[in-house]
Amino acid sequence: GENVEQHPSTLSVQEGDSAVIKCTYSDSASNYFPWYKQELGKRPQLIIDIRSNVGEKKDQRIAVTLNKTAKHFSLHITETQPEDSAVYFCAASKGGSYIPTFGRGTSLIVHP
Amino acid sequence: ETGVTQSPTHLIKTRGQQVTLRCSSQSGHNTVSWYQQALGQGPQFIFQYYREEENGRGNFPPRFSGLQFPNYSSELNVNALELDDSALYLCASSADINTGELFFGEGSRLTVL
């Protein structure tokens, strides 16, 4: 089955800095890569996703890049704000049933 | 539009007992998935239901079972509870089996003593 590795497990940055979270996946058939944000005590919520037919997608301060050859994808957050503090999960899934396999999560802490 | 709701929010059980968790999917959604999230871990897939049929199952023993009802609400049953079953159980619905975005509920926090 699919295996998703996520790094780092904890990331601490100053407000205004950029943050990068990296994930690798094992199944070359995976073609959908969502990122979820989970604030403390809250439900995970989708913040951005990318499909395998594109290499990069951007939405305001967040962007995701995908390298299919290397089987890795990354989340980039620019101009971080304290409200970006949360746990971020990457995931990978295949079309058809879209059952994602999640990474272990990255706890992002943005210091004011 | 009503979001995904789960009940109960918290519960405590003892080893060997049975538990039923419930989920109402978001309006218009016909696919429901259940996940187990241990503390400090990512959600682990338990199973998915599409139009009342099980569509996929993760690496969980048969004592984890589920149902989806005609109104697309769902329940997760766990028999013979073990200490390691203590976790947050998340339900997520999606508009259809071929759409990627999952809409999660707030979860049911199960503690097994």
Tab-separated table of C-alpha atoms in Angstrom, chain B:
chain	number	residue	atom	x	y	z
B	1	GLU	CA	-25.405	23.838	4.294
B	2	THR	CA	-24.977	21.566	7.326
B	3	GLY	CA	-21.477	20.311	7.986
B	4	VAL	CA	-20.374	16.897	9.213
B	5	THR	CA	-21.521	16.196	12.744
B	6	GLN	CA	-20.395	13.404	15.041
B	7	SER	CA	-21.660	12.031	18.326
B	8	PRO	CA	-20.744	11.577	21.054
B	9	THR	CA	-17.882	14.055	21.317
B	10	HIS	CA	-16.239	12.278	24.237
B	11	LEU	CA	-16.730	8.889	25.830
B	12	ILE	CA	-14.979	6.577	28.235
B	13	LYS	CA	-15.213	2.797	28.036
B	14	THR	CA	-13.474	-0.129	29.678
B	15	ARG	CA	-11.608	-2.951	27.990
B	16	GLY	CA	-13.870	-5.553	26.422
B	17	GLN	CA	-16.820	-3.218	26.002
B	18	GLN	CA	-18.412	-2.223	22.732
B	19	VAL	CA	-18.899	1.272	21.340
B	20	THR	CA	-20.952	2.863	18.559
B	21	LEU	CA	-19.994	6.214	17.079
B	22	ARG	CA	-22.296	8.159	14.794
B	23	CYS	CA	-21.801	10.546	11.919
B	24	SER	CA	-24.106	12.716	9.851
B	25	SER	CA	-22.512	13.572	6.546
B	26	GLN	CA	-22.612	16.986	4.942
B	27	SER	CA	-25.780	17.670	3.002
B	28	GLY	CA	-25.594	16.201	-0.499
B	29	HIS	CA	-22.627	13.935	0.243
B	30	ASN	CA	-22.939	10.210	-0.489
B	31	THR	CA	-19.506	8.984	0.600
B	32	VAL	CA	-18.348	8.601	4.188
B	33	SER	CA	-14.949	7.585	5.513
B	34	TRP	CA	-13.829	6.837	9.042
B	35	TYR	CA	-10.360	7.544	10.398
B	36	GLN	CA	-8.578	6.804	13.659
B	37	GLN	CA	-6.202	9.511	14.853
B	38	ALA	CA	-3.922	8.608	17.733
B	39	LEU	CA	-2.318	11.441	19.670
B	40	GLY	CA	0.417	13.089	17.615
B	41	GLN	CA	-0.285	10.976	14.528
B	42	GLY	CA	-1.959	11.427	11.192
B	43	PRO	CA	-5.430	10.015	10.536
B	44	GLN	CA	-5.387	6.284	9.750
B	45	PHE	CA	-8.021	5.039	7.298
B	46	ILE	CA	-10.488	2.525	8.744
B	47	PHE	CA	-13.077	2.149	5.961
B	48	GLN	CA	-15.154	4.005	3.427
B	49	TYR	CA	-18.820	3.669	2.513
B	50	TYR	CA	-20.358	4.726	-0.770
B	51	ARG	CA	-24.118	4.536	-1.225
B	52	GLU	CA	-24.460	2.094	1.699
B	53	GLU	CA	-21.755	-0.294	0.450
B	54	GLU	CA	-18.266	-0.671	1.911
B	55	ASN	CA	-15.884	0.633	-0.725
B	56	GLY	CA	-12.512	0.145	0.920
B	57	ARG	CA	-10.974	-0.936	4.196
B	58	GLY	CA	-7.721	-0.114	5.910
B	59	ASN	CA	-5.573	-2.340	8.084
B	60	PHE	CA	-8.015	-2.707	10.986
B	61	PRO	CA	-9.315	-5.976	12.498
B	62	PRO	CA	-12.883	-7.227	11.897
B	63	ARG	CA	-14.001	-5.986	15.325
B	64	PHE	CA	-14.119	-2.576	13.623
B	65	SER	CA	-17.307	-2.538	11.587
B	66	GLY	CA	-19.568	0.052	10.090
B	67	LEU	CA	-22.784	0.915	8.373
B	68	GLN	CA	-24.072	3.598	6.078
B	69	PHE	CA	-27.775	4.358	6.055
B	70	PRO	CA	-30.067	5.429	3.183
B	71	ASN	CA	-29.726	9.070	4.264
B	72	TYR	CA	-25.916	8.581	4.018
B	73	SER	CA	-25.333	8.956	7.738
B	74	SER	CA	-22.996	6.360	9.152
B	75	GLU	CA	-21.890	4.588	12.263
B	76	LEU	CA	-18.687	2.946	13.413
B	77	ASN	CA	-18.858	0.000	15.791
B	78	VAL	CA	-15.909	-1.332	17.732
B	79	ASN	CA	-16.242	-4.571	19.687
B	80	ALA	CA	-14.008	-6.002	22.394
B	81	LEU	CA	-12.330	-2.662	23.069
B	82	GLU	CA	-8.611	-2.624	23.745
B	83	LEU	CA	-6.510	0.056	25.416
B	84	ASP	CA	-4.883	0.894	22.063
B	85	ASP	CA	-8.285	1.819	20.645
B	86	SER	CA	-8.074	5.047	22.627
B	87	ALA	CA	-7.980	7.761	19.960
B	88	LEU	CA	-9.897	10.462	18.167
B	89	TYR	CA	-12.257	8.926	15.606
B	90	LEU	CA	-12.903	11.188	12.665
B	91	CYS	CA	-15.683	10.885	10.169
B	92	ALA	CA	-15.293	12.572	6.796
B	93	SER	CA	-17.759	12.914	3.977
B	94	SER	CA	-17.197	13.749	0.343
B	95	ALA	CA	-19.604	14.797	-2.373
B	96	ASP	CA	-18.985	11.651	-4.377
B	97	ILE	CA	-16.586	8.737	-4.563
B	98	ASN	CA	-14.673	10.484	-7.348
B	99	THR	CA	-14.109	13.779	-5.581
B	100	GLY	CA	-11.016	14.284	-3.516
B	101	GLU	CA	-11.877	16.798	-0.795
B	102	LEU	CA	-12.831	15.335	2.553
B	103	PHE	CA	-15.013	17.303	4.948
B	104	PHE	CA	-14.237	16.194	8.483
B	105	GLY	CA	-16.359	16.214	11.587
B	106	GLU	CA	-15.015	17.374	14.941
B	107	GLY	CA	-14.410	13.780	15.983
B	108	SER	CA	-15.313	11.478	18.842
B	109	ARG	CA	-12.649	11.171	21.517
B	110	LEU	CA	-12.661	7.597	22.866
B	111	THR	CA	-10.784	6.665	26.008
B	112	VAL	CA	-10.498	2.995	26.904
B	113	LEU	CA	-9.544	2.212	30.511
